[in-house]
Short mmCIF file of C-alpha atoms in Angstrom, two decimals:
data_model
loop_
_atom_site.label_atom_id
_atom_site.label_comp_id
_atom_site.label_asym_id
_atom_site.label_seq_id
_atom_site.Cartn_x
_atom_site.Cartn_y
_atom_site.Cartn_z
CA UNK N 15 -4.22 50.72 75.97
CA UNK N 16 -3.53 51.50 72.34
CA UNK N 17 -6.55 51.17 70.03
CA UNK N 18 -6.58 50.32 66.35
CA UNK N 19 -9.19 49.77 63.66
CA UNK N 20 -10.87 46.35 64.09
CA UNK N 21 -10.15 46.26 67.82
CA UNK N 22 -13.19 45.68 70.03
CA UNK N 23 -14.36 49.06 71.33
CA UNK N 24 -13.73 48.94 75.09
CA UNK N 25 -16.85 48.48 77.17
CA UNK N 26 -17.57 50.76 80.13
CA UNK N 27 -20.31 51.95 82.45
CA UNK N 28 -20.95 55.66 82.84
CA UNK N 29 -23.43 58.31 83.85
CA UNK N 30 -24.98 60.20 80.94
CA UNK N 31 -27.52 62.95 80.44
CA UNK N 32 -30.05 60.17 79.75
CA UNK N 33 -29.14 58.03 82.76
CA UNK N 34 -26.54 55.35 83.47
CA UNK N 35 -25.43 53.09 80.63
CA UNK N 36 -23.32 50.03 79.97
CA UNK N 37 -21.82 50.93 76.61
CA UNK N 38 -22.01 47.59 74.77
CA UNK N 39 -25.51 46.95 76.09
CA UNK N 40 -26.60 50.45 75.07
CA UNK N 41 -25.14 49.97 71.59
CA UNK N 42 -26.91 46.63 71.11
CA UNK N 43 -26.82 45.54 67.47
CA UNK N 44 -26.55 49.07 66.10
CA UNK N 45 -23.79 51.08 64.53
CA UNK N 46 -22.54 53.82 66.83
CA UNK N 47 -20.62 57.09 66.82
CA UNK N 48 -18.76 58.10 69.99
CA UNK N 49 -17.35 61.62 69.79
CA UNK N 50 -15.54 63.41 72.56
CA UNK N 51 -14.89 66.92 73.84
CA UNK N 52 -12.17 68.30 76.15
CA UNK N 53 -14.43 70.56 78.21
CA UNK N 54 -17.98 71.93 78.41
CA UNK N 55 -18.85 75.48 77.37
CA UNK N 56 -16.17 75.67 74.67
CA UNK N 57 -16.94 77.46 71.39
CA UNK N 58 -15.93 74.94 68.73
CA UNK N 59 -17.48 72.04 70.66
CA UNK N 60 -20.69 74.05 71.10
CA UNK N 61 -21.05 74.35 67.31
CA UNK N 62 -20.25 70.65 66.85
CA UNK N 63 -22.89 69.46 69.28
CA UNK N 64 -25.43 71.75 67.64
CA UNK N 65 -24.56 70.33 64.23
CA UNK N 66 -24.90 66.76 65.47
CA UNK N 67 -28.29 67.65 66.95
CA UNK N 68 -29.40 68.93 63.53
CA UNK N 69 -28.07 65.76 61.84
CA UNK N 70 -29.33 63.24 64.39
CA UNK N 71 -32.18 62.03 62.16
CA UNK N 72 -29.72 61.40 59.32
CA UNK N 73 -27.76 59.11 61.61
CA UNK N 74 -30.96 57.47 62.86
CA UNK N 75 -32.04 56.70 59.28
CA UNK N 76 -28.79 54.76 58.90
CA UNK N 77 -29.39 52.82 62.12
CA UNK N 78 -26.61 54.69 63.92
CA UNK N 79 -26.71 55.63 67.61
CA UNK N 80 -24.92 58.80 68.73
CA UNK N 81 -23.22 59.36 72.05
CA UNK N 82 -21.04 62.26 73.11
CA UNK N 83 -18.47 62.54 75.87
CA UNK N 84 -17.04 65.53 77.67
CA UNK N 85 -14.55 65.53 80.50
CA UNK N 86 -16.97 67.23 82.89
CA UNK N 87 -19.84 66.05 85.12
CA UNK N 88 -23.29 65.34 83.70
CA UNK N 89 -24.92 68.29 85.49
CA UNK N 90 -22.69 70.68 83.56
CA UNK N 91 -23.66 68.93 80.31
CA UNK N 92 -27.31 69.75 81.05
CA UNK N 93 -26.48 73.44 81.53
CA UNK N 94 -24.36 73.45 78.39
CA UNK N 95 -27.24 71.96 76.38
CA UNK N 96 -29.24 75.14 77.07
CA UNK N 97 -26.46 77.25 75.54
CA UNK N 98 -26.24 74.89 72.57
CA UNK N 99 -29.98 75.20 71.93
CA UNK N 100 -29.86 78.98 72.27
CA UNK N 101 -26.87 79.55 69.98
CA UNK N 102 -27.16 76.66 67.50
CA UNK N 103 -30.92 76.21 67.24
CA UNK N 104 -30.97 72.62 68.54
CA UNK N 105 -29.94 70.81 71.71
CA UNK N 106 -28.44 67.31 71.77
CA UNK N 107 -31.15 64.64 71.73
CA UNK N 108 -28.59 61.89 72.32
CA UNK N 109 -26.79 60.97 75.56
CA UNK N 110 -23.71 62.85 76.71
CA UNK N 111 -21.31 60.92 78.91
CA UNK N 112 -19.96 62.59 82.02
CA UNK N 113 -16.31 61.61 82.54
CA UNK N 114 -15.17 63.59 85.59
CA UNK N 115 -12.77 60.83 86.66
CA UNK N 116 -11.27 60.66 83.13
CA UNK N 117 -11.92 56.90 83.05
CA UNK N 118 -13.43 56.70 79.56
CA UNK N 119 -10.95 59.19 78.09
CA UNK N 120 -8.09 57.02 79.35
CA UNK N 121 -9.79 53.76 78.38
CA UNK N 122 -10.02 55.02 74.78
CA UNK N 123 -6.39 56.22 74.82
CA UNK N 124 -7.39 59.88 74.54
CA UNK N 125 -5.49 60.75 77.74
CA UNK N 126 -2.43 59.06 79.24
CA UNK N 127 -2.72 56.96 82.38
CA UNK N 128 -0.71 59.64 84.19
CA UNK N 129 -3.44 62.24 83.59
CA UNK N 130 -4.84 61.62 87.06
CA UNK N 131 -8.37 60.71 88.08
CA UNK N 132 -10.23 64.02 88.20
CA UNK N 133 -11.33 66.60 85.65
CA UNK N 134 -11.40 69.27 88.37
CA UNK N 135 -8.79 71.92 87.80
CA UNK N 136 -7.96 70.68 84.30
CA UNK N 137 -8.35 73.08 81.39
CA UNK N 138 -9.43 72.33 77.84
CA UNK N 139 -5.75 72.61 76.86
CA UNK N 140 -4.92 69.88 79.39
CA UNK N 141 -7.57 67.70 77.72
CA UNK N 142 -6.93 68.78 74.13
CA UNK N 143 -6.44 65.17 72.96
CA UNK N 144 -10.02 64.36 74.00
CA UNK N 145 -11.31 65.33 70.53
CA UNK N 146 -11.90 62.02 68.79
CA UNK N 147 -14.53 60.38 66.63
CA UNK N 148 -14.96 56.61 66.82
CA UNK N 149 -17.32 54.77 64.45
CA UNK N 150 -18.22 51.40 65.93
CA UNK N 151 -19.90 48.55 64.06
CA UNK N 152 -22.67 46.19 65.24
CA UNK N 153 -19.88 43.69 65.97
CA UNK N 154 -18.55 46.22 68.56
CA UNK N 155 -15.36 46.69 66.53
CA UNK N 156 -13.86 50.10 65.83
CA UNK N 157 -14.27 50.92 62.13
CA UNK N 158 -12.83 54.44 62.11
CA UNK N 159 -10.86 56.72 64.44
CA UNK N 160 -10.15 60.40 63.81
CA UNK N 161 -8.47 62.82 66.23
CA UNK N 162 -8.95 66.56 65.73
CA UNK N 163 -7.09 69.62 67.02
CA UNK N 164 -9.00 71.98 69.28
CA UNK N 165 -9.18 74.78 66.71
CA UNK N 166 -10.73 72.73 63.89
CA UNK N 167 -14.43 71.92 63.98
CA UNK N 168 -15.36 68.45 62.80
CA UNK N 169 -17.10 67.80 59.47
CA UNK N 170 -19.98 65.51 60.38
CA UNK N 171 -21.14 65.27 56.78
CA UNK N 172 -17.89 63.39 56.22
CA UNK N 173 -18.74 61.05 59.11
CA UNK N 174 -22.08 60.32 57.43
CA UNK N 175 -20.27 59.68 54.14
CA UNK N 176 -17.91 57.22 55.82
CA UNK N 177 -20.84 55.42 57.45
CA UNK N 178 -22.51 55.08 54.04
CA UNK N 179 -19.30 53.52 52.72
CA UNK N 180 -18.84 51.24 55.72
CA UNK N 181 -22.41 49.96 55.55
CA UNK N 182 -22.22 49.41 51.81
CA UNK N 183 -18.88 47.60 51.94
CA UNK N 184 -20.05 45.46 54.86
CA UNK N 185 -22.97 44.24 52.73
CA UNK N 186 -21.17 43.89 49.38
CA UNK N 187 -17.66 42.91 48.34
CA UNK N 188 -16.73 46.34 47.08
CA UNK N 189 -14.63 49.34 48.07
CA UNK N 190 -15.41 53.02 47.58
CA UNK N 191 -13.03 55.37 45.74
CA UNK N 192 -11.80 58.79 46.80
CA UNK N 193 -14.58 61.32 47.50
CA UNK N 194 -17.26 58.68 46.88
CA UNK N 195 -20.81 59.54 47.87
CA UNK N 196 -23.96 57.45 47.92
CA UNK N 197 -25.09 56.33 44.46
CA UNK N 198 -21.74 56.72 42.71
CA UNK N 199 -19.72 53.92 41.11
CA UNK N 200 -17.64 51.65 43.33
CA UNK N 201 -14.65 49.34 42.97
CA UNK N 202 -14.82 45.54 43.08
CA UNK N 203 -12.81 44.44 46.12
CA UNK N 204 -9.34 43.07 45.46
CA UNK N 205 -10.29 39.89 47.31
CA UNK N 206 -12.80 39.05 44.55
CA UNK N 207 -11.31 37.11 41.64
CA UNK N 208 -12.37 37.88 38.07
CA UNK N 209 -14.22 34.54 38.02
CA UNK N 210 -16.22 35.48 41.12
CA UNK N 211 -16.75 39.00 39.78
CA UNK N 212 -18.32 37.62 36.60
CA UNK N 213 -20.88 35.79 38.74
CA UNK N 214 -21.53 38.85 40.91
CA UNK N 215 -21.59 41.32 38.02
CA UNK N 216 -22.79 39.50 34.89
CA UNK N 217 -23.04 42.80 33.03
CA UNK N 218 -19.28 43.23 33.42
CA UNK N 219 -17.25 46.18 34.63
CA UNK N 220 -14.98 48.95 33.42
CA UNK N 221 -11.29 48.23 33.96
CA UNK N 222 -8.85 51.03 33.07
CA UNK N 223 -6.30 48.75 34.79
CA UNK N 224 -6.72 45.05 35.65
CA UNK N 225 -6.68 45.84 39.37
CA UNK N 226 -9.18 48.72 39.04
CA UNK N 227 -12.59 47.19 38.30
CA UNK N 228 -15.41 49.72 38.41
CA UNK N 229 -19.12 48.89 38.71
CA UNK N 230 -22.30 50.76 39.64
CA UNK N 231 -23.11 50.81 43.34
CA UNK N 232 -24.86 47.54 44.18
CA UNK N 233 -27.96 47.31 46.31
CA UNK N 234 -28.49 50.06 48.82
CA UNK N 235 -27.55 51.09 52.32
CA UNK N 236 -29.95 52.07 55.08
CA UNK N 237 -31.83 55.27 54.52
#
């Protein structure tokens, strides 16, 4: 199946390093980040999982659950975690999905249906498209999808920045400009008329163009 932003994130059951889960039930009413890897014991992925382990409390402060996936069995994930701790200074404290039958990778359109039903014998190059990040909202809808090449490590500070924007714009009728970070000015959403905007922002706004209405960040997002 082909996935797009605002589609319901497909539900699934799977074995993880923290026991079996049903994905939607595990997610509950939280935001979630699902990020995937083509194979265990690979160098770029090792650094990524270590970075996510270091950042896990930042995600938790935003009410975001983390879950990883690698196209290998769970017992290999446990061995890999020891290497991650040794080389990166932290081991994943979030569940890692084992996907040896490629079911979740195919469900999320990271591998074609013709990829078969076993990870055995497949190399990281065979699974190179299993390098995605999905941000999923409390409504179980996909809010962001990014696919990465094998040679480029992911920037998880950017994922945190996007979550800040998504949570802010879900709570207020605003949009965030290029390179926005928490606390900076935002843009009044185009769906808000000037009449509504005057009620929402009685102190007014800056408008270098009529369609570009700039105001201070309203309220706050989870921290």
